[in-house]
Amino acid sequence: MKRSAAEIVTEYGPFEGVEAVHGVTYDGTHVWFASGDKLNGLDPANGRIARSLDVAAHAGTAFDGRHLFQIAEDRIQKIDAATGKVLATIPAPGGGGDSGLAWAEGSLWVGQYRERKIHQIDPDSGKILRTIESKRFVTGVTWVDGELWHGTWEGEDSDIRRIDPDTGKVLEQLDLPAGTMVSGLESDGGDRLFCGGGDSGKVRAVRRPRRG
Amino acid sequence: MESLITAAARALEAGDPLGALNRVALRNDAPSLALRGIAMAQLGDLAKAKTLLRSAARAFGPREAVARARCVVAEAEIALVSRDLSWPAKTLAAARATLASHGDLANAAHAGHIEARRLLLLGRIDEAERTLAAIGASPLPPASLVVRELVVAGIAIRRLKTRDARAALDRAAKAALQARIPALAAEVDSASLVLNTPAARLIARGSEHPLLLGEVERLATSTALVVDTFHHVVRRQGTAVSLGTRPVLFALARLLAQAWPADVSREALISGAFGARHVDESHRARLRVEIGRLRTQLKPLAEISATKQGFELAPRKTRDVIVLARPVEEKHAAVLAILADGEPWSSSALALALGMSARTVQRALEELARASKVQSFGHGRARRWMTPPVPGFPTGLLLPGPLLKA
């Protein structure tokens, strides 16, 4: 396992009226983050919130290319990114104990925080297809280039780790400075990982190490 | 943080404890237990709140030290509001240290304030002041500032420093306005009442009138000989004779001072100080002995001379004698004085605060209850006593915030 200190490239926020960041995703233009009763579209180029949608947003956020997915209470809402309208809802696999959310390969991936699990579910029915065990509380999940990354927060420590999707084995770990929380994780498809900053109300970009 | 926990915590912050309960009512993981505990505390079920917070503290893992410490602080605050003063102070101190070492300074300060309020209630004024000083002047949220200034005012009032007390209460009122918590503003108001309600009676030359706390304070600079029934001392400026352990001598001194410049008959002294109904020769002999003792004690301050029918006081170096008495004197005045804060007290907490035995306090409470001067609710160990209802008295429950994030 490779272990190193996370390199924070950029910090965005805190933003007015945002007490905490509960989930993040990226639609290619905006970094969307959940702040309780809103989804906010942050322009990573200038650090300003360009758009916001009034929708319950208590935990993980994901984007499938057309829709935003957002965990609220014990369900996952499918949202039209253009209008903010909730098109459908499915039950969240953790029954409300859910934390991170990611979209990949036609499935939704949901972190179950205290159970230290990641579920792969059917985005139409919410049916659990398989479950990966992690060793730590899961706060955010993302897939990039076939790599499964997730954020952790336990005690006072957070890190971002790449795990083997079959065995749950930790392959690589980026440690954040003490007291810096990761709540929500999303790749920009390149070498940046966007991380929600929990109570700090910030969004951070962390460099994703290149392999080889 | 998890979805439902976030939703429930947001409901709590928005003042919707039922909304929070709806979301976590059936869950027994640590954050849910803590949320349920706080919701129950906000709904006024302090006993249930205490149990839930205790379970939550146990359920948080060893790595979740901060979350656990916040639960401990919340439980301590509930104990304070329920006047359970025997709650372990060491546990609170440990939680406070944990919060401080993890950079949660606001909640560490909150824990310190709870500690200081407890010490103040127990009458340990110096310790309360030291605890407050140790918190330092780091920037605090307005609600915490209110509590801090209330403790400062409480210390000043007990030390008879009315100007300091008034200044602290003014600062508390300003902070309460900022905090926008009506219960806190009401608490500041009722604390201010203390400064505008008679705190004592002055008895001099056979007549008496009520005194505000500020006037009591000014008496400290008076050149008169003061018989102080609050502290059981006889004093003149810097010279003081404590008769706290000699109740009969103090009673005699007081009778003589109240009558001054007239004398007091032997019969009046005997019935007043010994509680005897029929005066016989043995009482007269005892009076001679006790007056002799009092004479020795008061030597630096006054002489006691015999008159035709009794004794009279002759103060030295002053032409004034006054008695400082409680506004209303009755047998259980000390118990009533503590209950006057309008909060529910357990008899064991009263005993701790008064330095009396639990049995003595129990007897006093039962007597006062028969006279409808106090009332109780609850049973067994949960039984609480208070003076007849003060409408809408604040609980003073702020709870560590934010308890559940992260």
Coordinates of C-alpha atoms in Angstrom, one line a residue:
Chain A
M1 CA 0.0 0.0 0.0
K2 CA 1.3 3.4 -0.9
R3 CA 0.7 6.1 1.7
S4 CA 1.4 9.8 1.4
A5 CA 0.2 13.2 2.5
A6 CA -2.7 14.6 0.5
E7 CA -1.6 17.5 -1.6
I8 CA -4.4 20.2 -1.4
V9 CA -4.3 22.1 -4.7
T10 CA -7.1 24.6 -4.1
E11 CA -9.6 25.5 -1.4
Y12 CA -13.0 27.0 -2.2
G13 CA -15.2 28.7 0.3
P14 CA -16.5 29.0 2.9
F15 CA -19.6 30.3 1.2
E16 CA -22.3 32.6 2.6
G17 CA -25.2 30.6 4.0
V18 CA -23.4 27.3 3.8
E19 CA -22.8 25.7 7.2
A20 CA -21.5 22.4 6.0
V21 CA -20.8 20.4 2.8
H22 CA -22.4 17.0 2.8
G23 CA -21.6 15.7 -0.7
V24 CA -19.8 16.7 -4.0
T25 CA -20.0 15.8 -7.6
Y26 CA -18.8 17.3 -10.9
D27 CA -20.7 17.7 -14.2
G28 CA -17.7 18.7 -16.3
T29 CA -18.4 22.4 -15.7
H30 CA -19.6 22.9 -12.1
V31 CA -18.7 21.2 -8.9
W32 CA -22.0 20.5 -7.3
F33 CA -22.1 20.3 -3.5
A34 CA -24.9 19.5 -1.0
S35 CA -25.5 21.9 1.8
G36 CA -28.6 20.6 3.6
D37 CA -31.4 22.3 1.8
K38 CA -29.6 23.2 -1.5
L39 CA -27.4 21.8 -4.2
N40 CA -24.8 24.5 -5.2
G41 CA -23.0 24.6 -8.5
L42 CA -19.5 25.9 -7.9
D43 CA -17.5 27.2 -10.8
P44 CA -14.0 25.8 -10.1
A45 CA -12.4 28.4 -12.3
N46 CA -13.4 31.4 -10.2
G47 CA -14.6 29.8 -6.9
R48 CA -18.1 31.3 -7.1
I49 CA -21.4 29.6 -6.8
A50 CA -22.9 29.9 -10.3
R51 CA -26.2 28.1 -9.8
S52 CA -28.1 26.6 -6.9
L53 CA -31.1 24.2 -6.7
D54 CA -33.5 24.1 -3.8
V55 CA -33.5 20.4 -3.0
A56 CA -33.0 18.5 0.3
A57 CA -29.4 17.5 0.3
H58 CA -28.1 15.7 3.4
A59 CA -25.4 13.5 2.2
G60 CA -23.7 12.2 -1.0
T61 CA -24.1 13.7 -4.5
A62 CA -23.5 12.1 -7.9
F63 CA -23.9 12.9 -11.7
D64 CA -24.6 10.3 -14.4
G65 CA -24.0 12.7 -17.4
R66 CA -27.6 14.0 -17.4
H67 CA -29.0 13.8 -13.9
L68 CA -27.9 14.7 -10.4
F69 CA -28.4 12.1 -7.7
Q70 CA -28.7 13.3 -4.2
I71 CA -29.2 11.5 -0.9
A72 CA -31.8 13.1 1.4
E73 CA -33.0 11.5 4.6
D74 CA -33.3 7.8 3.7
R75 CA -33.8 8.0 0.0
I76 CA -31.9 8.9 -3.2
Q77 CA -33.4 11.6 -5.4
K78 CA -32.9 11.7 -9.2
I79 CA -32.8 15.3 -10.2
D80 CA -33.0 17.1 -13.5
A81 CA -29.8 19.1 -13.5
A82 CA -31.4 21.8 -15.8
T83 CA -34.5 22.5 -13.8
G84 CA -33.8 21.1 -10.3
K85 CA -36.9 19.0 -10.5
V86 CA -36.9 15.7 -8.6
L87 CA -37.8 13.1 -11.3
A88 CA -37.7 9.9 -9.2
T89 CA -36.7 8.6 -5.8
I90 CA -35.4 5.2 -4.7
P91 CA -34.7 4.0 -1.2
A92 CA -31.1 4.4 0.0
P93 CA -29.5 1.1 0.8
G94 CA -28.4 2.2 4.3
G95 CA -31.9 3.3 5.3
G96 CA -30.5 6.8 6.2
G97 CA -27.1 5.7 7.4
D98 CA -25.9 6.5 3.9
S99 CA -23.0 8.9 3.3
G100 CA -21.2 9.0 -0.1
L101 CA -22.6 8.6 -3.6
A102 CA -21.0 8.0 -7.0
W103 CA -22.0 7.0 -10.5
A104 CA -20.1 4.5 -12.5
E105 CA -20.6 1.8 -15.0
G106 CA -24.4 2.1 -15.0
S107 CA -24.6 1.7 -11.2
L108 CA -24.8 4.0 -8.2
W109 CA -22.3 3.4 -5.5
V110 CA -23.4 4.3 -2.0
G111 CA -21.2 4.6 1.2
Q112 CA -22.8 3.4 4.4
Y113 CA -21.0 5.5 7.0
R114 CA -20.8 3.7 10.3
E115 CA -21.3 0.3 8.8
R116 CA -18.0 0.9 6.8
K117 CA -19.5 -0.4 3.6
I118 CA -19.9 0.6 0.0
H119 CA -23.0 -0.7 -1.9
Q120 CA -23.4 -1.0 -5.6
I121 CA -27.1 -0.5 -6.4
D122 CA -29.4 -0.5 -9.4
P123 CA -30.2 3.2 -10.0
D124 CA -33.7 2.4 -11.1
S125 CA -34.9 0.1 -8.3
G126 CA -32.4 0.8 -5.5
K127 CA -31.6 -3.0 -5.3
I128 CA -28.2 -3.8 -3.8
L129 CA -26.1 -5.6 -6.4
R130 CA -23.0 -6.1 -4.2
T131 CA -21.3 -4.8 -1.1
I132 CA -17.6 -3.9 -0.5
E133 CA -16.3 -3.8 3.0
S134 CA -14.1 -0.9 4.1
K135 CA -12.1 -0.6 7.2
R136 CA -13.1 2.9 8.1
F137 CA -16.3 5.1 8.2
V138 CA -17.1 5.9 4.5
T139 CA -17.8 9.5 3.7
G140 CA -17.5 9.8 -0.1
V141 CA -17.1 7.5 -3.1
T142 CA -15.9 8.1 -6.6
W143 CA -14.7 6.1 -9.6
V144 CA -12.1 7.3 -12.0
D145 CA -10.1 5.4 -14.7
G146 CA -11.4 2.1 -13.2
E147 CA -10.1 3.1 -9.7
L148 CA -12.5 3.1 -6.8
W149 CA -11.6 5.9 -4.3
H150 CA -13.4 6.8 -1.1
G151 CA -13.1 9.3 1.7
T152 CA -13.0 8.3 5.4
W153 CA -13.5 10.2 8.6
E154 CA -13.1 8.5 11.9
G155 CA -12.1 10.1 15.2
E156 CA -10.3 13.2 14.1
D157 CA -8.6 11.8 11.0
S158 CA -9.6 11.8 7.4
D159 CA -8.0 10.3 4.4
I160 CA -8.8 9.5 0.8
R161 CA -8.1 5.9 -0.2
R162 CA -8.1 3.8 -3.3
I163 CA -9.4 0.3 -2.7
D164 CA -9.6 -2.9 -4.6
P165 CA -13.2 -3.1 -5.6
D166 CA -13.2 -6.9 -5.3
T167 CA -11.5 -7.4 -2.0
G168 CA -11.8 -4.0 -0.3
K169 CA -8.1 -4.0 0.2
V170 CA -6.5 -0.6 0.6
L171 CA -4.1 0.1 -2.3
E172 CA -3.3 3.7 -1.8
Q173 CA -3.9 6.2 0.9
L174 CA -3.7 10.1 1.0
D175 CA -3.7 11.5 4.5
L176 CA -5.3 14.9 5.1
P177 CA -4.0 17.2 7.8
A178 CA -5.4 16.5 11.3
G179 CA -8.9 17.9 11.8
T180 CA -9.5 18.3 8.0
M181 CA -12.6 16.4 7.2
V182 CA -13.5 14.8 3.9
S183 CA -17.3 14.6 3.4
G184 CA -18.0 13.7 -0.2
L185 CA -15.5 12.9 -3.0
E186 CA -15.6 13.3 -6.8
S187 CA -13.0 13.0 -9.5
D188 CA -12.8 15.6 -12.2
G189 CA -11.8 12.8 -14.6
G190 CA -8.2 14.1 -14.5
D191 CA -5.7 14.5 -11.7
R192 CA -8.0 16.4 -9.3
L193 CA -10.3 14.9 -6.6
F194 CA -12.9 17.3 -5.2
C195 CA -13.5 16.8 -1.5
G196 CA -16.3 18.2 0.6
G197 CA -14.9 19.9 3.8
G198 CA -17.7 19.0 6.2
D199 CA -18.3 21.6 8.9
S200 CA -15.6 23.9 7.5
G201 CA -18.1 24.7 4.7
K202 CA -15.2 24.4 2.2
V203 CA -14.6 22.4 -1.0
R204 CA -11.0 21.3 -1.6
A205 CA -9.3 20.0 -4.7
V206 CA -6.7 17.3 -3.9
R207 CA -4.1 16.0 -6.4
R208 CA -4.7 12.5 -7.5
P209 CA -1.4 10.7 -7.9
R210 CA -0.5 9.3 -11.2
R211 CA 0.3 5.6 -11.3
G212 CA 3.4 4.1 -12.6
Chain B
M1 CA -21.8 12.4 8.1
E2 CA -24.8 10.3 7.4
S3 CA -27.9 11.5 5.6
L4 CA -30.5 11.0 8.3
I5 CA -28.2 12.2 11.0
T6 CA -27.6 15.4 9.0
A7 CA -31.3 15.8 8.5
A8 CA -32.1 15.2 12.2
A9 CA -29.3 17.6 13.3
R10 CA -30.6 20.3 11.0
A11 CA -34.1 19.8 12.4
L12 CA -32.8 20.2 16.0
E13 CA -30.9 23.3 15.1
A14 CA -34.0 24.8 13.6
G15 CA -35.8 24.2 16.9
D16 CA -37.8 21.2 15.7
P17 CA -37.0 18.4 18.2
L18 CA -40.0 16.3 17.1
G19 CA -38.8 16.5 13.5
A20 CA -35.4 15.2 14.7
L21 CA -37.0 12.4 16.7
N22 CA -39.1 11.3 13.7
R23 CA -35.9 10.7 11.8
V24 CA -33.9 8.8 14.4
A25 CA -36.5 7.5 16.8
L26 CA -35.8 3.8 16.0
R27 CA -32.1 3.9 15.6
N28 CA -29.6 3.0 18.4
D29 CA -26.3 4.0 16.8
A30 CA -24.2 6.5 18.8
P31 CA -25.1 9.7 16.8
S32 CA -28.8 8.8 16.9
L33 CA -28.7 8.3 20.6
A34 CA -27.0 11.6 21.1
L35 CA -29.6 13.4 18.9
R36 CA -32.4 11.7 20.7
G37 CA -30.9 12.8 24.0
I38 CA -30.7 16.4 22.9
A39 CA -34.2 16.3 21.5
M40 CA -35.6 15.0 24.8
A41 CA -33.7 17.6 26.7
Q42 CA -35.2 20.3 24.5
L43 CA -38.6 18.7 25.1
G44 CA -38.0 18.9 28.9
D45 CA -37.7 15.2 29.6
L46 CA -34.3 15.6 31.4
A47 CA -34.3 12.1 32.9
K48 CA -34.7 10.4 29.5
A49 CA -32.2 12.8 28.0
K50 CA -29.6 11.9 30.5
T51 CA -30.0 8.2 29.9
L52 CA -29.8 8.6 26.1
L53 CA -26.7 10.9 26.3
R54 CA -25.0 8.4 28.6
S55 CA -25.7 5.6 26.2
A56 CA -24.4 7.7 23.3
A57 CA -21.2 8.5 25.1
R58 CA -20.7 4.8 25.6
A59 CA -21.6 3.9 22.0
F60 CA -19.1 6.3 20.4
G61 CA -15.9 4.4 19.5
P62 CA -12.6 5.0 21.1
R63 CA -11.5 7.2 18.1
E64 CA -14.6 9.4 18.5
A65 CA -13.3 11.2 21.6
V66 CA -14.7 14.6 20.7
A67 CA -18.2 13.3 20.1
R68 CA -18.0 11.4 23.3
A69 CA -16.8 14.5 25.2
R70 CA -19.7 16.6 23.8
C71 CA -22.1 14.0 25.2
V72 CA -20.5 14.2 28.6
V73 CA -20.8 18.0 28.6
A74 CA -24.5 17.8 27.6
E75 CA -25.1 15.4 30.4
A76 CA -23.4 17.7 32.9
E77 CA -25.4 20.6 31.7
I78 CA -28.6 18.6 32.2
A79 CA -27.4 17.6 35.7
L80 CA -26.8 21.3 36.5
V81 CA -30.2 22.4 35.3
S82 CA -31.8 19.6 37.4
R83 CA -29.7 20.9 40.3
D84 CA -28.0 17.5 40.6
L85 CA -24.8 19.0 42.1
S86 CA -23.3 15.7 43.0
W87 CA -22.6 14.9 39.3
P88 CA -18.9 13.9 38.9
A89 CA -16.9 17.1 38.3
K90 CA -13.9 15.1 37.3
T91 CA -15.7 13.6 34.3
L92 CA -16.6 17.0 33.1
A93 CA -13.0 18.3 33.6
A94 CA -11.7 15.4 31.5
A95 CA -14.2 16.0 28.7
R96 CA -13.3 19.7 28.8
A97 CA -9.6 18.8 28.4
T98 CA -10.4 16.5 25.5
L99 CA -12.4 19.2 23.7
A100 CA -9.6 21.8 24.2
S101 CA -6.9 19.5 23.0
H102 CA -8.9 18.7 19.8
G103 CA -9.4 22.4 19.1
D104 CA -13.1 22.5 19.9
L105 CA -12.6 25.7 22.0
A106 CA -16.2 26.8 22.0
N107 CA -17.5 23.6 23.6
A108 CA -14.5 23.5 25.9
A109 CA -15.5 27.0 27.1
H110 CA -19.1 25.8 27.5
A111 CA -17.9 22.9 29.7
G112 CA -15.9 25.4 31.8
H113 CA -18.9 27.6 32.2
I114 CA -20.9 24.6 33.5
E115 CA -18.2 23.9 36.0
A116 CA -18.1 27.5 37.1
R117 CA -21.9 27.7 37.6
R118 CA -21.8 24.5 39.6
L119 CA -19.1 26.0 41.9
L120 CA -21.1 29.2 42.2
L121 CA -24.2 27.3 43.3
L122 CA -22.1 25.5 45.8
G123 CA -20.8 28.8 47.2
R124 CA -17.2 28.1 46.1
I125 CA -16.8 31.6 44.8
D126 CA -13.0 31.6 44.5
E127 CA -12.9 28.3 42.6
A128 CA -15.6 29.5 40.3
E129 CA -13.6 32.6 39.6
R130 CA -10.4 30.6 38.9
T131 CA -12.3 28.3 36.6
L132 CA -13.7 31.3 34.6
A133 CA -10.3 32.8 34.4
A134 CA -8.8 29.6 33.0
I135 CA -11.2 29.7 30.1
G136 CA -9.5 32.8 28.9
A137 CA -11.0 35.5 26.6
S138 CA -11.0 33.6 23.3
P139 CA -13.9 34.8 21.1
L140 CA -17.1 33.1 22.3
P141 CA -20.5 32.8 20.6
P142 CA -23.0 35.3 22.1
A143 CA -25.0 32.6 24.0
S144 CA -21.7 31.5 25.8
L145 CA -20.9 35.1 26.5
V146 CA -24.3 35.5 28.3
V147 CA -23.5 32.6 30.5
R148 CA -20.0 33.8 31.2
E149 CA -21.2 37.3 32.3
L150 CA -24.0 35.7 34.4
V151 CA -21.4 33.8 36.3
V152 CA -19.2 37.0 36.7
A153 CA -22.3 38.8 38.0
G154 CA -23.1 36.0 40.4
I155 CA -19.6 36.1 41.8
A156 CA -19.8 39.9 42.2
I157 CA -23.2 39.8 43.9
R158 CA -22.0 37.2 46.4
R159 CA -18.9 39.4 47.1
L160 CA -21.2 42.5 47.4
K161 CA -19.6 44.2 44.5
T162 CA -22.7 45.7 43.0
R163 CA -21.0 47.9 40.4
D164 CA -19.2 45.0 38.9
A165 CA -22.4 42.9 39.0
R166 CA -24.3 45.6 37.2
A167 CA -21.6 46.0 34.5
A168 CA -21.5 42.2 34.0
L169 CA -25.3 42.1 33.7
D170 CA -25.3 44.9 31.2
R171 CA -22.8 42.9 29.1
A172 CA -24.9 39.8 29.5
A173 CA -28.0 41.7 28.3
K174 CA -26.2 42.9 25.2
A175 CA -25.0 39.4 24.4
A176 CA -28.4 37.9 25.0
L177 CA -29.8 40.4 22.5
Q178 CA -27.3 39.1 19.9
A179 CA -27.9 35.5 20.8
R180 CA -31.6 36.0 20.2
I181 CA -32.5 33.3 22.7
P182 CA -35.5 34.6 24.7
A183 CA -34.9 32.2 27.6
L184 CA -31.4 33.7 28.0
A185 CA -32.7 37.3 28.0
A186 CA -35.2 36.3 30.7
E187 CA -32.5 34.7 32.8
V188 CA -30.5 38.0 32.6
D189 CA -33.6 40.0 33.6
S190 CA -34.3 37.8 36.6
A191 CA -30.7 38.0 37.7
S192 CA -30.9 41.8 37.4
L193 CA -33.9 41.7 39.8
V194 CA -31.5 40.8 42.6
L195 CA -30.0 44.2 42.4
N196 CA -33.4 46.0 42.6
T197 CA -35.0 43.9 45.3
P198 CA -34.3 44.4 49.0
A199 CA -31.4 42.2 50.0
A200 CA -31.4 43.0 53.7
R201 CA -33.0 45.0 56.5
L202 CA -31.2 47.6 58.5
I203 CA -32.2 47.8 62.2
A204 CA -30.9 50.8 64.1
R205 CA -32.1 52.7 67.1
G206 CA -35.3 50.6 67.3
S207 CA -36.5 51.2 63.8
E208 CA -35.8 49.3 60.5
H209 CA -35.9 49.7 56.8
P210 CA -35.1 47.6 53.7
L211 CA -31.8 47.9 51.9
L212 CA -30.9 47.2 48.3
L213 CA -27.7 45.3 47.6
G214 CA -25.8 48.5 46.7
E215 CA -26.8 50.0 50.0
V216 CA -25.5 46.9 51.8
E217 CA -22.3 47.3 49.9
R218 CA -21.9 51.0 51.0
L219 CA -22.4 49.9 54.6
A220 CA -18.9 48.3 54.3
T221 CA -17.4 51.7 54.4
S222 CA -19.6 52.9 57.3
T223 CA -17.9 53.6 60.6
A224 CA -20.8 52.0 62.6
L225 CA -20.6 48.9 64.7
V226 CA -22.4 46.3 62.5
V227 CA -24.0 43.1 63.8
D228 CA -24.2 41.1 60.6
T229 CA -26.7 38.3 60.7
F230 CA -25.7 37.0 57.3
H231 CA -22.2 36.1 58.3
H232 CA -22.7 36.0 62.1
V233 CA -20.0 38.5 62.7
V234 CA -19.8 41.8 64.7
R235 CA -17.6 44.3 63.0
R236 CA -16.4 47.9 62.7
Q237 CA -14.6 48.7 59.5
G238 CA -11.6 46.3 59.4
T239 CA -12.1 44.7 62.8
A240 CA -14.4 41.7 62.9
V241 CA -15.3 39.2 65.5
S242 CA -16.8 36.0 64.2
L243 CA -19.4 34.3 66.3
G244 CA -20.4 31.8 63.7
T245 CA -19.7 28.9 66.1
R246 CA -21.2 30.6 69.1
P247 CA -25.0 31.1 68.3
V248 CA -25.9 32.0 71.9
L249 CA -23.3 34.8 72.1
F250 CA -24.3 36.1 68.7
A251 CA -28.0 36.2 69.7
L252 CA -27.1 38.2 72.8
A253 CA -25.0 40.6 70.8
R254 CA -27.8 41.1 68.4
L255 CA -30.4 41.7 71.1
L256 CA -28.1 44.3 72.7
A257 CA -27.4 46.0 69.3
Q258 CA -31.1 46.2 68.3
A259 CA -32.0 47.9 71.6
W260 CA -29.0 50.3 71.6
P261 CA -28.6 53.0 73.0
A262 CA -31.2 51.5 75.4
D263 CA -30.5 48.6 77.6
V264 CA -32.1 45.1 77.5
S265 CA -33.7 43.4 80.5
R266 CA -32.3 40.1 81.8
E267 CA -35.7 38.5 81.1
A268 CA -35.6 39.6 77.5
L269 CA -32.1 38.4 77.0
I270 CA -32.8 35.1 78.6
S271 CA -35.9 34.4 76.6
G272 CA -34.4 35.8 73.4
A273 CA -31.0 34.0 73.5
F274 CA -31.8 30.8 75.4
G275 CA -35.4 30.3 74.3
A276 CA -36.5 29.9 77.9
R277 CA -40.1 30.6 78.8
H278 CA -39.9 30.8 82.5
V279 CA -36.9 32.5 83.9
D280 CA -35.3 31.0 87.0
E281 CA -32.1 31.5 89.0
S282 CA -30.1 29.0 86.9
H283 CA -30.9 31.1 83.8
R284 CA -29.6 34.2 85.5
A285 CA -26.4 32.4 86.4
R286 CA -26.0 31.2 82.9
L287 CA -26.7 34.7 81.5
R288 CA -23.8 36.1 83.7
V289 CA -21.5 33.5 82.3
E290 CA -22.5 34.1 78.7
I291 CA -22.3 37.9 79.0
G292 CA -18.8 37.4 80.5
R293 CA -17.8 35.4 77.4
L294 CA -19.3 37.9 75.0
R295 CA -17.5 40.7 76.8
T296 CA -14.2 39.0 76.2
Q297 CA -15.0 38.3 72.5
L298 CA -16.2 41.9 71.8
K299 CA -13.4 43.6 73.7
P300 CA -11.9 45.3 70.7
L301 CA -15.2 46.6 69.5
A302 CA -17.5 47.3 72.4
E303 CA -18.0 47.1 76.2
I304 CA -21.0 45.6 77.9
S305 CA -22.1 47.2 81.1
A306 CA -24.6 46.1 83.6
T307 CA -27.7 48.3 84.3
K308 CA -30.3 48.2 86.9
Q309 CA -32.5 45.8 85.0
G310 CA -30.1 44.2 82.5
F311 CA -27.2 45.0 80.2
E312 CA -26.3 47.6 77.6
L313 CA -23.9 47.9 74.8
A314 CA -21.3 50.6 74.6
P315 CA -19.5 50.7 71.2
R316 CA -15.9 51.9 71.1
K317 CA -14.7 54.6 68.6
T318 CA -18.1 55.0 67.0
R319 CA -21.5 56.6 67.8
D320 CA -23.5 54.2 65.7
V321 CA -24.7 50.6 66.1
I322 CA -26.7 48.8 63.4
V323 CA -28.0 45.3 62.8
L324 CA -28.0 43.9 59.3
A325 CA -30.7 41.2 59.0
R326 CA -32.3 39.1 56.2
P327 CA -35.2 40.8 54.5
V328 CA -37.6 38.1 55.9
E329 CA -36.5 36.2 58.9
E330 CA -37.8 32.9 59.5
K331 CA -36.5 29.6 60.7
H332 CA -35.6 28.1 57.3
A333 CA -34.5 31.4 55.6
A334 CA -31.3 29.8 54.2
V335 CA -33.2 27.1 52.5
L336 CA -35.7 29.6 51.1
A337 CA -32.9 31.9 49.9
I338 CA -31.5 29.1 47.7
L339 CA -34.9 28.1 46.4
A340 CA -35.5 31.7 45.5
D341 CA -33.7 31.1 42.2
G342 CA -36.9 29.4 41.0
E343 CA -35.1 26.3 39.9
P344 CA -36.0 22.7 41.0
W345 CA -33.5 21.5 43.6
S346 CA -33.0 18.0 45.0
S347 CA -32.7 17.9 48.8
S348 CA -29.3 16.4 48.5
A349 CA -28.1 19.3 46.3
L350 CA -29.6 21.7 48.9
A351 CA -27.7 19.9 51.6
L352 CA -24.5 20.2 49.6
A353 CA -25.0 23.9 48.9
L354 CA -26.0 24.7 52.5
G355 CA -23.4 22.5 54.2
M356 CA -26.2 20.9 56.2
S357 CA -27.0 17.2 56.7
A358 CA -29.5 15.7 54.3
R359 CA -31.8 14.9 57.2
T360 CA -31.9 18.5 58.5
V361 CA -32.7 19.8 55.0
Q362 CA -35.3 17.2 54.6
R363 CA -37.0 18.2 57.9
A364 CA -36.8 21.9 56.9
L365 CA -38.4 21.2 53.5
E366 CA -41.2 19.2 55.0
E367 CA -42.0 21.9 57.4
L368 CA -41.9 24.6 54.7
A369 CA -44.1 22.4 52.5
R370 CA -46.7 22.1 55.3
A371 CA -46.7 25.9 55.3
S372 CA -47.1 26.0 51.5
K373 CA -43.9 27.9 51.2
V374 CA -42.3 25.2 49.0
Q375 CA -43.5 22.5 46.7
S376 CA -42.1 19.3 45.4
F377 CA -42.5 17.1 42.3
G378 CA -41.2 13.7 41.4
H379 CA -40.5 10.8 43.7
G380 CA -37.6 9.2 45.4
R381 CA -34.2 10.3 44.1
A382 CA -35.8 12.3 41.3
R383 CA -37.8 14.4 43.7
R384 CA -37.2 18.1 43.3
W385 CA -38.2 21.1 45.4
M386 CA -38.9 24.7 44.4
T387 CA -40.6 27.8 45.6
P388 CA -44.2 28.2 44.3
P389 CA -44.1 28.5 40.5
V390 CA -42.1 31.2 38.8
P391 CA -43.9 31.4 35.5
G392 CA -41.9 30.2 32.5
F393 CA -38.5 30.1 34.3
P394 CA -35.8 29.4 31.8
T395 CA -34.0 26.1 32.0
G396 CA -30.7 27.6 31.0
L397 CA -30.1 24.6 28.8
L398 CA -27.8 25.6 25.9
L399 CA -26.2 22.2 25.2
P400 CA -22.8 21.9 23.4
G401 CA -23.1 22.9 19.9
P402 CA -22.7 21.6 17.3
L403 CA -22.9 18.3 19.1
L404 CA -23.3 16.0 16.1
K405 CA -21.4 17.3 13.2
A406 CA -18.4 15.3 12.2

